[in-house]
Short mmCIF file of N, CA and C in Angstrom, two decimals:
data_model
loop_
_atom_site.label_atom_id
_atom_site.label_comp_id
_atom_site.label_asym_id
_atom_site.label_seq_id
_atom_site.Cartn_x
_atom_site.Cartn_y
_atom_site.Cartn_z
N UNK A 1080 1.14 -8.72 30.50
CA UNK A 1080 0.71 -10.10 30.78
C UNK A 1080 -0.70 -10.20 30.76
N UNK A 1081 -1.49 -9.18 31.12
CA UNK A 1081 -3.00 -9.20 31.10
C UNK A 1081 -3.34 -9.49 29.57
N UNK A 1082 -2.74 -8.64 28.53
CA UNK A 1082 -3.07 -8.88 27.27
C UNK A 1082 -2.99 -10.29 26.69
N UNK A 1083 -1.83 -10.84 27.14
CA UNK A 1083 -1.62 -12.36 26.70
C UNK A 1083 -2.59 -13.07 27.42
N UNK A 1084 -3.03 -12.95 28.55
CA UNK A 1084 -4.07 -13.76 29.33
C UNK A 1084 -5.39 -13.66 28.48
N UNK A 1085 -5.62 -12.35 28.30
CA UNK A 1085 -7.09 -12.20 27.56
C UNK A 1085 -7.00 -12.84 26.22
N UNK A 1086 -5.83 -12.70 25.39
CA UNK A 1086 -5.92 -13.17 24.15
C UNK A 1086 -5.98 -14.69 24.15
N UNK A 1087 -5.24 -15.34 25.08
CA UNK A 1087 -5.32 -16.89 25.26
C UNK A 1087 -6.98 -17.34 25.64
N UNK A 1088 -7.76 -16.34 26.25
CA UNK A 1088 -9.03 -16.86 26.65
C UNK A 1088 -9.82 -16.83 25.46
N UNK A 1089 -9.38 -15.95 24.24
CA UNK A 1089 -10.11 -15.85 22.97
C UNK A 1089 -9.88 -17.06 21.99
N UNK A 1090 -8.62 -17.53 22.06
CA UNK A 1090 -8.32 -18.60 21.19
C UNK A 1090 -8.36 -19.86 21.92
N UNK A 1091 -8.96 -20.95 21.21
CA UNK A 1091 -8.80 -22.30 21.70
C UNK A 1091 -7.43 -22.81 21.70
N UNK A 1092 -7.13 -23.90 22.43
CA UNK A 1092 -5.86 -24.52 22.62
C UNK A 1092 -5.21 -24.72 21.17
N UNK A 1093 -5.90 -25.01 20.21
CA UNK A 1093 -5.35 -25.27 18.79
C UNK A 1093 -5.37 -24.12 17.82
N UNK A 1094 -5.75 -23.03 18.33
CA UNK A 1094 -5.69 -21.83 17.59
C UNK A 1094 -4.28 -21.10 17.64
N UNK A 1095 -3.87 -20.41 16.59
CA UNK A 1095 -2.54 -19.62 16.62
C UNK A 1095 -2.70 -18.33 16.07
N UNK A 1096 -1.96 -17.33 16.77
CA UNK A 1096 -2.03 -16.00 16.19
C UNK A 1096 -0.45 -15.55 16.26
N UNK A 1097 -0.01 -15.01 15.15
CA UNK A 1097 1.33 -14.55 15.17
C UNK A 1097 1.35 -13.13 14.54
N UNK A 1098 2.19 -12.11 15.17
CA UNK A 1098 2.20 -10.87 14.60
C UNK A 1098 3.52 -10.51 14.42
N UNK A 1099 3.98 -10.22 13.18
CA UNK A 1099 5.34 -9.76 13.01
C UNK A 1099 5.47 -8.29 12.41
N UNK A 1100 6.52 -7.71 12.27
CA UNK A 1100 6.54 -6.27 11.71
C UNK A 1100 7.96 -6.04 10.96
N UNK A 1101 7.86 -5.37 9.99
CA UNK A 1101 9.18 -4.89 9.22
C UNK A 1101 9.12 -3.30 8.98
N UNK A 1102 10.30 -2.53 9.27
CA UNK A 1102 10.35 -1.16 9.04
C UNK A 1102 10.64 -1.10 7.35
N UNK A 1103 9.80 -0.51 6.66
CA UNK A 1103 10.03 -0.24 5.41
C UNK A 1103 10.66 0.85 5.02
N UNK A 1104 10.57 1.99 5.82
CA UNK A 1104 11.27 3.25 5.67
C UNK A 1104 11.29 3.86 6.91
N UNK A 1105 12.47 4.49 7.29
CA UNK A 1105 12.75 5.22 8.42
C UNK A 1105 13.57 6.39 7.98
N UNK A 1106 12.97 7.67 8.12
CA UNK A 1106 13.78 8.89 7.90
C UNK A 1106 13.53 9.79 9.24
N UNK A 1107 14.14 10.94 9.32
CA UNK A 1107 14.07 11.83 10.30
C UNK A 1107 12.46 12.29 10.49
N UNK A 1108 11.88 12.11 9.34
CA UNK A 1108 10.57 12.95 9.12
C UNK A 1108 9.43 11.89 8.96
N UNK A 1109 9.77 10.60 8.45
CA UNK A 1109 8.61 9.73 8.13
C UNK A 1109 9.06 8.23 8.48
N UNK A 1110 8.13 7.45 9.03
CA UNK A 1110 8.38 6.04 9.17
C UNK A 1110 7.46 5.25 8.75
N UNK A 1111 7.68 4.04 7.96
CA UNK A 1111 6.59 3.24 7.45
C UNK A 1111 6.82 1.90 7.93
N UNK A 1112 5.90 1.22 8.41
CA UNK A 1112 5.98 -0.18 9.07
C UNK A 1112 4.95 -1.06 8.64
N UNK A 1113 5.23 -2.34 8.25
CA UNK A 1113 4.01 -3.32 7.84
C UNK A 1113 4.04 -4.16 8.87
N UNK A 1114 3.05 -4.55 9.29
CA UNK A 1114 2.69 -5.69 10.34
C UNK A 1114 1.91 -6.77 9.53
N UNK A 1115 2.50 -7.82 9.83
CA UNK A 1115 1.87 -9.22 9.24
C UNK A 1115 1.15 -9.85 10.37
N UNK A 1116 -0.03 -10.25 10.06
CA UNK A 1116 -0.84 -10.98 11.09
C UNK A 1116 -1.15 -12.13 10.44
N UNK A 1117 -0.80 -13.24 11.10
CA UNK A 1117 -0.99 -14.71 10.76
C UNK A 1117 -1.91 -15.37 11.67
N UNK A 1118 -3.03 -15.98 11.21
CA UNK A 1118 -4.05 -16.80 12.25
C UNK A 1118 -4.26 -18.22 11.69
N UNK A 1119 -4.40 -19.06 12.64
CA UNK A 1119 -4.80 -20.47 12.21
C UNK A 1119 -5.81 -20.88 13.28
N UNK A 1120 -6.92 -21.11 12.86
CA UNK A 1120 -8.07 -21.42 13.66
C UNK A 1120 -8.41 -22.93 13.56
N UNK A 1121 -8.60 -23.53 14.77
CA UNK A 1121 -8.89 -24.76 14.84
C UNK A 1121 -9.86 -25.29 13.76
N UNK A 1122 -9.63 -26.40 12.98
CA UNK A 1122 -10.77 -26.92 12.00
C UNK A 1122 -10.69 -26.22 10.52
N UNK A 1123 -9.79 -25.00 10.64
CA UNK A 1123 -9.71 -24.41 9.27
C UNK A 1123 -8.79 -25.15 8.20
N UNK A 1124 -9.47 -24.89 6.90
CA UNK A 1124 -8.59 -25.54 5.87
C UNK A 1124 -7.23 -25.06 5.75
N UNK A 1125 -7.11 -23.68 5.99
CA UNK A 1125 -5.78 -23.05 5.94
C UNK A 1125 -5.79 -21.85 6.71
N UNK A 1126 -4.49 -21.41 7.03
CA UNK A 1126 -4.46 -20.14 8.01
C UNK A 1126 -4.88 -18.93 7.19
N UNK A 1127 -4.95 -17.75 7.89
CA UNK A 1127 -5.18 -16.45 7.43
C UNK A 1127 -4.15 -15.66 7.53
N UNK A 1128 -4.01 -14.69 6.55
CA UNK A 1128 -2.96 -13.68 6.65
C UNK A 1128 -3.51 -12.45 6.28
N UNK A 1129 -3.11 -11.46 7.08
CA UNK A 1129 -3.49 -10.00 6.65
C UNK A 1129 -2.12 -9.00 6.87
N UNK A 1130 -2.17 -7.92 6.21
CA UNK A 1130 -1.21 -6.94 6.39
C UNK A 1130 -1.88 -5.75 6.83
N UNK A 1131 -1.18 -4.99 7.78
CA UNK A 1131 -1.60 -3.87 8.44
C UNK A 1131 -0.41 -2.93 8.39
N UNK A 1132 -0.68 -1.72 7.65
CA UNK A 1132 0.50 -0.78 7.38
C UNK A 1132 0.34 0.32 8.47
N UNK A 1133 1.39 0.92 8.96
CA UNK A 1133 1.45 2.19 9.78
C UNK A 1133 2.38 3.16 8.97
N UNK A 1134 1.89 4.18 8.46
CA UNK A 1134 2.76 5.24 8.02
C UNK A 1134 2.47 6.48 9.07
N UNK A 1135 3.61 6.92 9.59
CA UNK A 1135 3.66 7.95 10.62
C UNK A 1135 4.70 8.94 10.37
N UNK A 1136 4.16 10.30 10.38
CA UNK A 1136 4.88 11.34 10.40
C UNK A 1136 5.61 11.74 11.75
N UNK A 1137 6.87 11.93 11.87
CA UNK A 1137 7.57 12.12 13.02
C UNK A 1137 7.63 13.64 13.21
N UNK A 1138 7.91 14.35 12.11
CA UNK A 1138 8.27 15.89 12.34
C UNK A 1138 7.63 16.63 11.15
N UNK A 1139 7.34 17.79 11.17
CA UNK A 1139 7.33 18.61 12.39
C UNK A 1139 6.20 18.33 13.38
N UNK A 1140 5.20 17.51 12.89
CA UNK A 1140 4.11 17.14 13.96
C UNK A 1140 4.26 15.61 13.88
N UNK A 1141 3.60 15.12 14.97
CA UNK A 1141 3.54 13.52 14.89
C UNK A 1141 2.01 13.22 14.65
N UNK A 1142 1.92 12.33 13.62
CA UNK A 1142 0.62 11.97 13.24
C UNK A 1142 0.59 10.67 12.33
N UNK A 1143 -0.47 9.89 12.22
CA UNK A 1143 -0.66 8.91 11.40
C UNK A 1143 -1.02 9.37 10.10
N UNK A 1144 -0.32 8.84 8.99
CA UNK A 1144 -0.50 9.37 7.62
C UNK A 1144 -1.57 8.54 6.76
N UNK A 1145 -2.66 9.01 6.15
CA UNK A 1145 -3.43 8.48 5.40
C UNK A 1145 -2.76 8.56 3.93
N UNK A 1146 -3.39 7.91 2.99
CA UNK A 1146 -3.03 8.06 1.61
C UNK A 1146 -3.14 9.55 1.26
N UNK A 1147 -4.11 10.13 1.60
CA UNK A 1147 -4.29 11.62 1.07
C UNK A 1147 -3.06 12.51 1.79
N UNK A 1148 -2.73 12.25 3.09
CA UNK A 1148 -1.66 12.74 3.78
C UNK A 1148 -0.39 12.47 2.94
N UNK A 1149 -0.13 11.22 2.54
CA UNK A 1149 1.03 10.86 1.88
C UNK A 1149 1.25 11.60 0.51
N UNK A 1150 0.18 11.92 -0.30
CA UNK A 1150 0.25 12.58 -1.44
C UNK A 1150 0.21 14.17 -1.24
N UNK A 1151 -0.32 14.53 -0.02
CA UNK A 1151 -0.51 15.95 0.14
C UNK A 1151 -1.53 16.65 -0.46
N UNK A 1152 -2.47 15.94 -1.05
CA UNK A 1152 -3.67 16.45 -1.81
C UNK A 1152 -4.75 15.29 -1.93
N UNK A 1153 -5.90 15.68 -2.34
CA UNK A 1153 -6.89 14.63 -2.51
C UNK A 1153 -6.41 13.63 -3.51
N UNK A 1154 -6.73 12.43 -3.21
CA UNK A 1154 -6.45 11.17 -4.16
C UNK A 1154 -7.30 11.11 -5.43
N UNK A 1155 -6.75 11.01 -6.52
CA UNK A 1155 -7.55 10.49 -7.56
C UNK A 1155 -7.66 9.14 -7.73
N UNK A 1156 -8.52 8.62 -7.07
CA UNK A 1156 -8.72 7.19 -7.10
C UNK A 1156 -8.93 6.60 -8.23
N UNK A 1157 -9.82 7.16 -9.30
CA UNK A 1157 -9.87 6.64 -10.46
C UNK A 1157 -8.75 6.28 -11.28
N UNK A 1158 -7.70 7.17 -11.31
CA UNK A 1158 -6.44 6.88 -12.00
C UNK A 1158 -5.48 6.02 -11.19
N UNK A 1159 -5.54 6.02 -9.81
CA UNK A 1159 -4.84 5.12 -9.04
C UNK A 1159 -5.43 3.65 -9.31
N UNK A 1160 -6.71 3.55 -9.32
CA UNK A 1160 -7.36 2.13 -9.65
C UNK A 1160 -6.83 1.77 -10.93
N UNK A 1161 -6.75 2.57 -11.96
CA UNK A 1161 -6.52 2.07 -13.11
C UNK A 1161 -5.04 1.62 -13.27
N UNK A 1162 -4.04 2.41 -12.69
CA UNK A 1162 -2.67 2.06 -12.75
C UNK A 1162 -2.45 0.74 -11.80
N UNK A 1163 -3.20 0.51 -10.77
CA UNK A 1163 -3.08 -0.62 -9.92
C UNK A 1163 -3.66 -1.87 -10.66
N UNK A 1164 -4.74 -1.71 -11.38
CA UNK A 1164 -5.12 -2.79 -12.22
C UNK A 1164 -4.33 -3.24 -13.27
N UNK A 1165 -3.64 -2.39 -13.90
CA UNK A 1165 -2.75 -2.62 -15.07
C UNK A 1165 -1.52 -3.47 -14.53
N UNK A 1166 -0.91 -3.09 -13.39
CA UNK A 1166 0.21 -3.72 -12.70
C UNK A 1166 -0.37 -5.21 -12.21
N UNK A 1167 -1.59 -5.22 -11.64
CA UNK A 1167 -2.08 -6.49 -11.10
C UNK A 1167 -2.22 -7.50 -12.23
N UNK A 1168 -2.75 -6.95 -13.31
CA UNK A 1168 -3.15 -7.93 -14.42
C UNK A 1168 -1.82 -8.55 -14.95
N UNK A 1169 -0.74 -7.89 -14.93
CA UNK A 1169 0.71 -8.25 -15.25
C UNK A 1169 1.13 -9.26 -14.24
N UNK A 1170 0.99 -9.17 -13.04
CA UNK A 1170 1.74 -9.92 -12.01
C UNK A 1170 0.90 -11.06 -11.49
N UNK A 1171 -0.47 -11.07 -11.67
CA UNK A 1171 -1.14 -12.26 -11.06
C UNK A 1171 -1.11 -13.33 -12.11
N UNK A 1172 -0.98 -14.64 -11.63
CA UNK A 1172 -0.97 -15.87 -12.30
C UNK A 1172 -2.49 -16.57 -12.31
N UNK A 1173 -3.06 -16.45 -11.06
CA UNK A 1173 -4.42 -17.12 -11.06
C UNK A 1173 -5.44 -16.19 -10.84
N UNK A 1174 -5.19 -14.97 -10.97
CA UNK A 1174 -6.19 -13.80 -10.67
C UNK A 1174 -7.19 -13.84 -11.80
N UNK A 1175 -8.41 -13.66 -11.37
CA UNK A 1175 -9.42 -13.38 -12.52
C UNK A 1175 -9.83 -11.87 -12.61
N UNK A 1176 -10.23 -11.40 -13.62
CA UNK A 1176 -10.58 -10.01 -13.81
C UNK A 1176 -11.58 -9.56 -12.82
N UNK A 1177 -12.65 -10.46 -12.40
CA UNK A 1177 -13.67 -9.93 -11.33
C UNK A 1177 -13.05 -9.78 -10.12
N UNK A 1178 -12.13 -10.53 -9.68
CA UNK A 1178 -11.38 -10.23 -8.39
C UNK A 1178 -10.69 -8.90 -8.56
N UNK A 1179 -9.83 -8.59 -9.53
CA UNK A 1179 -9.22 -7.48 -9.61
C UNK A 1179 -10.07 -6.14 -9.67
N UNK A 1180 -11.08 -6.21 -10.56
CA UNK A 1180 -12.15 -5.20 -10.62
C UNK A 1180 -12.71 -4.93 -9.16
N UNK A 1181 -13.25 -5.88 -8.56
CA UNK A 1181 -13.90 -5.71 -7.20
C UNK A 1181 -12.93 -5.05 -6.19
N UNK A 1182 -11.72 -5.67 -6.10
CA UNK A 1182 -10.77 -5.26 -5.20
C UNK A 1182 -10.06 -3.90 -5.41
N UNK A 1183 -10.24 -3.27 -6.52
CA UNK A 1183 -9.63 -2.01 -6.77
C UNK A 1183 -10.66 -0.89 -7.23
N UNK A 1184 -11.93 -1.17 -6.80
CA UNK A 1184 -13.08 -0.18 -7.22
C UNK A 1184 -12.52 1.17 -6.73
N UNK A 1185 -12.65 2.24 -7.44
CA UNK A 1185 -12.16 3.58 -7.27
C UNK A 1185 -12.86 4.25 -6.27
N UNK A 1186 -14.40 3.77 -5.98
CA UNK A 1186 -15.18 4.47 -5.19
C UNK A 1186 -15.12 3.73 -3.75
N UNK A 1187 -14.08 3.00 -3.61
CA UNK A 1187 -13.78 2.38 -2.17
C UNK A 1187 -12.39 2.69 -1.68
N UNK A 1188 -12.18 3.83 -1.34
CA UNK A 1188 -10.71 4.16 -0.87
C UNK A 1188 -10.02 3.28 0.10
N UNK A 1189 -10.88 2.37 0.74
CA UNK A 1189 -10.25 1.41 1.70
C UNK A 1189 -9.60 0.33 0.84
N UNK A 1190 -9.74 0.10 -0.40
CA UNK A 1190 -9.11 -0.79 -1.40
C UNK A 1190 -7.62 -0.45 -1.46
N UNK A 1191 -7.27 0.84 -1.36
CA UNK A 1191 -6.09 1.30 -1.42
C UNK A 1191 -5.31 1.82 0.03
N UNK A 1192 -5.95 1.39 0.94
CA UNK A 1192 -5.40 1.61 2.43
C UNK A 1192 -4.13 0.98 2.84
N UNK A 1193 -4.04 -0.12 2.31
CA UNK A 1193 -2.66 -0.91 2.81
C UNK A 1193 -1.37 -0.53 1.83
N UNK A 1194 -0.95 0.47 2.36
CA UNK A 1194 0.26 0.98 1.50
C UNK A 1194 1.34 1.22 2.56
N UNK A 1195 2.63 0.92 2.03
CA UNK A 1195 3.78 1.46 2.65
C UNK A 1195 4.63 2.12 1.75
N UNK A 1196 5.70 2.88 2.50
CA UNK A 1196 6.83 3.55 1.77
C UNK A 1196 7.98 2.94 1.84
N UNK A 1197 8.82 3.12 0.97
CA UNK A 1197 10.25 2.72 1.01
C UNK A 1197 11.11 3.70 0.39
N UNK A 1198 12.34 3.39 0.24
CA UNK A 1198 13.42 4.49 -0.25
C UNK A 1198 13.28 4.73 -1.81
N UNK A 1199 12.56 3.72 -2.53
CA UNK A 1199 12.36 3.86 -3.86
C UNK A 1199 11.06 4.28 -4.35
N UNK A 1200 10.04 4.04 -3.34
CA UNK A 1200 8.53 4.42 -3.81
C UNK A 1200 7.62 3.86 -2.88
N UNK A 1201 6.47 3.44 -3.38
CA UNK A 1201 5.23 3.14 -2.59
C UNK A 1201 4.75 1.74 -3.04
N UNK A 1202 4.60 0.96 -2.06
CA UNK A 1202 3.88 -0.36 -2.43
C UNK A 1202 2.53 -0.53 -1.84
N UNK A 1203 1.57 -1.00 -2.57
CA UNK A 1203 0.40 -1.27 -2.24
C UNK A 1203 0.14 -2.90 -2.12
N UNK A 1204 -0.30 -3.24 -1.05
CA UNK A 1204 -0.67 -4.76 -0.67
C UNK A 1204 -1.99 -4.93 -0.59
N UNK A 1205 -2.23 -5.98 -1.17
CA UNK A 1205 -3.94 -6.37 -1.23
C UNK A 1205 -4.09 -7.61 -0.52
N UNK A 1206 -4.89 -7.54 0.52
CA UNK A 1206 -5.12 -8.81 1.34
C UNK A 1206 -5.49 -9.92 0.58
N UNK A 1207 -5.44 -11.10 1.24
CA UNK A 1207 -6.02 -12.28 0.51
C UNK A 1207 -7.51 -12.16 0.18
N UNK A 1208 -7.74 -12.72 -1.07
CA UNK A 1208 -9.01 -12.54 -1.60
C UNK A 1208 -9.58 -11.26 -2.22
N UNK A 1209 -8.79 -10.23 -1.89
CA UNK A 1209 -9.13 -8.93 -2.29
C UNK A 1209 -9.19 -8.65 -3.82
N UNK A 1210 -7.92 -9.13 -4.33
CA UNK A 1210 -7.75 -8.99 -5.83
C UNK A 1210 -7.51 -10.29 -6.54
N UNK A 1211 -7.69 -11.44 -5.84
CA UNK A 1211 -7.08 -12.78 -6.44
C UNK A 1211 -7.49 -13.73 -5.31
N UNK A 1212 -7.34 -15.12 -5.85
CA UNK A 1212 -7.81 -16.20 -5.05
C UNK A 1212 -6.62 -16.37 -3.97
N UNK A 1213 -6.89 -17.12 -2.95
CA UNK A 1213 -6.06 -17.49 -1.78
C UNK A 1213 -4.60 -18.04 -2.34
N UNK A 1214 -4.73 -18.65 -3.49
CA UNK A 1214 -3.46 -19.31 -4.05
C UNK A 1214 -2.29 -18.22 -4.33
N UNK A 1215 -2.83 -16.90 -4.55
CA UNK A 1215 -1.99 -15.94 -4.91
C UNK A 1215 -1.42 -15.04 -3.65
N UNK A 1216 -2.06 -15.37 -2.44
CA UNK A 1216 -1.57 -14.78 -1.25
C UNK A 1216 -1.88 -13.37 -1.26
N UNK A 1217 -1.04 -12.51 -0.68
CA UNK A 1217 -1.35 -11.10 -0.56
C UNK A 1217 -0.60 -10.39 -1.70
N UNK A 1218 -1.11 -10.19 -2.85
CA UNK A 1218 -0.39 -9.34 -4.01
C UNK A 1218 0.08 -8.21 -3.63
N UNK A 1219 1.30 -7.68 -4.18
CA UNK A 1219 2.02 -6.45 -3.85
C UNK A 1219 2.24 -5.78 -5.17
N UNK A 1220 2.09 -4.62 -5.43
CA UNK A 1220 2.47 -3.90 -6.50
C UNK A 1220 3.24 -2.57 -6.15
N UNK A 1221 4.23 -2.18 -6.79
CA UNK A 1221 5.06 -1.13 -6.42
C UNK A 1221 5.23 -0.07 -7.47
N UNK A 1222 5.42 1.11 -7.11
CA UNK A 1222 5.54 2.30 -8.07
C UNK A 1222 6.64 3.14 -7.49
N UNK A 1223 7.56 3.67 -8.35
CA UNK A 1223 8.46 4.57 -7.85
C UNK A 1223 7.72 5.75 -7.49
N UNK A 1224 8.61 6.70 -6.77
CA UNK A 1224 7.98 8.00 -6.31
C UNK A 1224 7.83 8.86 -7.70
N UNK A 1225 8.94 8.58 -8.65
CA UNK A 1225 8.72 9.35 -9.94
C UNK A 1225 7.55 8.91 -10.76
N UNK A 1226 7.10 7.54 -10.76
CA UNK A 1226 6.13 7.26 -11.59
C UNK A 1226 4.69 7.81 -10.93
N UNK A 1227 4.71 8.01 -9.64
CA UNK A 1227 3.40 8.72 -9.09
C UNK A 1227 3.67 10.11 -8.75
N UNK A 1228 4.56 10.80 -9.38
CA UNK A 1228 4.93 12.08 -9.13
C UNK A 1228 3.57 13.14 -9.37
N UNK A 1229 2.85 12.88 -10.40
CA UNK A 1229 1.64 13.64 -10.55
C UNK A 1229 0.70 13.69 -9.40
N UNK A 1230 0.73 12.73 -8.61
CA UNK A 1230 -0.16 12.48 -7.49
C UNK A 1230 0.33 13.39 -6.12
N UNK A 1231 1.57 13.66 -6.21
CA UNK A 1231 2.12 14.32 -5.08
C UNK A 1231 2.09 15.93 -5.01
N UNK A 1232 1.83 16.48 -3.91
CA UNK A 1232 1.80 17.96 -3.55
C UNK A 1232 3.20 18.36 -3.12
N UNK A 1233 3.97 19.24 -3.42
CA UNK A 1233 5.09 19.65 -2.64
C UNK A 1233 5.14 19.85 -1.30
N UNK A 1234 3.80 20.06 -0.82
CA UNK A 1234 3.68 20.29 0.73
C UNK A 1234 3.53 18.89 1.34
N UNK A 1235 3.52 17.77 0.70
CA UNK A 1235 3.40 16.62 1.18
C UNK A 1235 4.55 16.14 2.21
N UNK A 1236 4.27 15.57 3.33
CA UNK A 1236 5.37 15.38 4.29
C UNK A 1236 6.48 14.08 3.53
N UNK A 1237 5.79 13.28 2.76
CA UNK A 1237 6.42 12.26 2.15
C UNK A 1237 7.34 12.87 1.03
N UNK A 1238 6.74 13.79 0.21
CA UNK A 1238 7.48 14.52 -0.80
C UNK A 1238 8.77 15.06 -0.21
N UNK A 1239 8.52 15.78 0.99
CA UNK A 1239 9.59 16.56 1.54
C UNK A 1239 10.69 15.61 2.06
N UNK A 1240 10.24 14.39 2.63
CA UNK A 1240 11.06 13.50 3.29
C UNK A 1240 11.98 12.84 2.15
N UNK A 1241 11.24 12.55 1.10
CA UNK A 1241 11.95 11.87 0.05
C UNK A 1241 12.93 12.98 -0.57
N UNK A 1242 12.58 14.08 -0.72
CA UNK A 1242 13.64 15.06 -1.27
C UNK A 1242 14.71 15.32 -0.46
N UNK A 1243 14.50 15.32 0.95
CA UNK A 1243 15.61 15.53 1.93
C UNK A 1243 16.50 14.35 2.29
N UNK A 1244 15.84 13.24 2.39
CA UNK A 1244 16.48 12.02 2.98
C UNK A 1244 16.61 10.85 2.27
N UNK A 1245 16.34 10.86 1.09
CA UNK A 1245 16.26 9.64 0.15
C UNK A 1245 17.28 9.92 -0.88
N UNK A 1246 18.05 9.14 -1.44
CA UNK A 1246 19.17 9.57 -2.31
C UNK A 1246 18.57 9.72 -3.77
N UNK A 1247 17.30 9.33 -4.03
CA UNK A 1247 16.76 9.51 -5.41
C UNK A 1247 15.57 10.37 -5.18
N UNK A 1248 15.69 11.66 -5.24
CA UNK A 1248 14.52 12.67 -5.02
C UNK A 1248 13.63 12.46 -6.19
N UNK A 1249 12.39 12.91 -5.87
CA UNK A 1249 11.32 12.80 -6.93
C UNK A 1249 11.47 13.54 -8.28
N UNK A 1250 12.37 14.51 -8.17
CA UNK A 1250 12.54 15.18 -9.39
C UNK A 1250 13.39 14.44 -10.33
N UNK A 1251 14.34 13.41 -9.81
CA UNK A 1251 15.20 12.55 -10.55
C UNK A 1251 14.90 11.06 -10.65
N UNK A 1252 13.65 10.71 -9.74
CA UNK A 1252 13.37 9.34 -9.69
C UNK A 1252 13.06 8.64 -11.20
N UNK A 1253 13.54 7.58 -11.14
CA UNK A 1253 13.32 6.82 -12.60
C UNK A 1253 11.87 6.53 -12.89
N UNK A 1254 11.52 6.62 -13.91
CA UNK A 1254 10.05 6.38 -14.36
C UNK A 1254 10.14 5.25 -15.35
N UNK A 1255 9.35 4.13 -14.95
CA UNK A 1255 9.41 2.89 -15.70
C UNK A 1255 7.94 2.35 -16.12
N UNK A 1256 7.08 3.24 -16.45
CA UNK A 1256 5.77 3.04 -17.00
C UNK A 1256 5.75 2.50 -18.11
N UNK A 1257 4.76 1.55 -18.42
CA UNK A 1257 4.56 0.95 -19.73
C UNK A 1257 3.59 2.00 -20.59
N UNK A 1258 3.37 1.70 -21.73
CA UNK A 1258 2.62 2.64 -22.51
C UNK A 1258 1.15 2.94 -22.15
N UNK A 1259 0.46 1.60 -21.52
CA UNK A 1259 -0.77 1.92 -21.00
C UNK A 1259 -0.91 2.69 -19.73
N UNK A 1260 0.31 2.58 -18.80
CA UNK A 1260 0.34 3.33 -17.64
C UNK A 1260 0.49 4.73 -17.91
N UNK A 1261 1.54 4.83 -18.92
CA UNK A 1261 1.82 6.37 -19.33
C UNK A 1261 0.56 7.11 -19.74
N UNK A 1262 -0.39 6.38 -20.46
CA UNK A 1262 -1.63 6.90 -21.13
C UNK A 1262 -2.54 7.30 -19.89
N UNK A 1263 -2.64 6.45 -19.07
CA UNK A 1263 -3.44 6.78 -17.81
C UNK A 1263 -2.99 7.90 -17.02
N UNK A 1264 -1.75 8.14 -16.96
CA UNK A 1264 -1.11 9.16 -16.20
C UNK A 1264 -1.28 10.49 -17.04
N UNK A 1265 -1.21 10.44 -18.54
CA UNK A 1265 -1.46 11.71 -19.18
C UNK A 1265 -2.87 12.06 -19.21
N UNK A 1266 -3.67 11.11 -19.17
CA UNK A 1266 -5.17 11.37 -18.99
C UNK A 1266 -5.35 12.11 -17.63
N UNK A 1267 -4.82 11.74 -16.67
CA UNK A 1267 -4.79 12.37 -15.25
C UNK A 1267 -4.27 13.64 -15.31
N UNK A 1268 -3.10 13.94 -15.92
CA UNK A 1268 -2.53 15.18 -16.00
C UNK A 1268 -3.36 16.11 -16.74
N UNK A 1269 -4.15 15.71 -17.87
CA UNK A 1269 -4.95 16.68 -18.49
C UNK A 1269 -6.09 17.05 -17.66
N UNK A 1270 -6.67 15.99 -16.90
CA UNK A 1270 -7.68 16.46 -16.13
C UNK A 1270 -7.35 17.50 -14.97
N UNK A 1271 -6.25 17.37 -14.44
CA UNK A 1271 -5.90 18.34 -13.50
C UNK A 1271 -5.15 19.57 -13.86
N UNK A 1272 -4.90 19.65 -15.40
CA UNK A 1272 -4.42 20.83 -16.09
C UNK A 1272 -3.14 21.10 -15.99
N UNK A 1273 -2.18 19.98 -15.70
CA UNK A 1273 -0.74 20.18 -15.74
C UNK A 1273 0.00 19.97 -17.20
#
């Protein structure tokens, strides 16, 4: 009750705040939840929306998972950025190249922090204005676990959860990369010596 009272004192009588959540993945070892925060401030032209992920390892230890934890090794943000840009260019109708380039800079890991896991792969959500104008909302792009296989270490808790709990393990996961995406991953594999 105290939280609600303090929240009401922050918001004017015509402001609105709504928080919802959806469980994207739940296994005995890993859970992934996306929180959707919607706001409307008095006098604003339109509401605001943001996505906040929570990826959590349940076993063998309990901890919040970062993208590096998910992959089980340091993230090659340069290749990830390139793959995300390719998918975004294909999916956005009103997005300009400047938006996408700025919102997927490889030297800013926070650009890729809004990530959730599901039974088939990984979804990156980009909040409003990050990679496109407001009219595009919060763009999402997804990759199957197989498509991102080179990013994973076998010691990754997600790799292990996928192999143990999900019907399509990484070793057999369908890969649907186009030619440009395949080239980006081939270049990545050459750099890491696989």
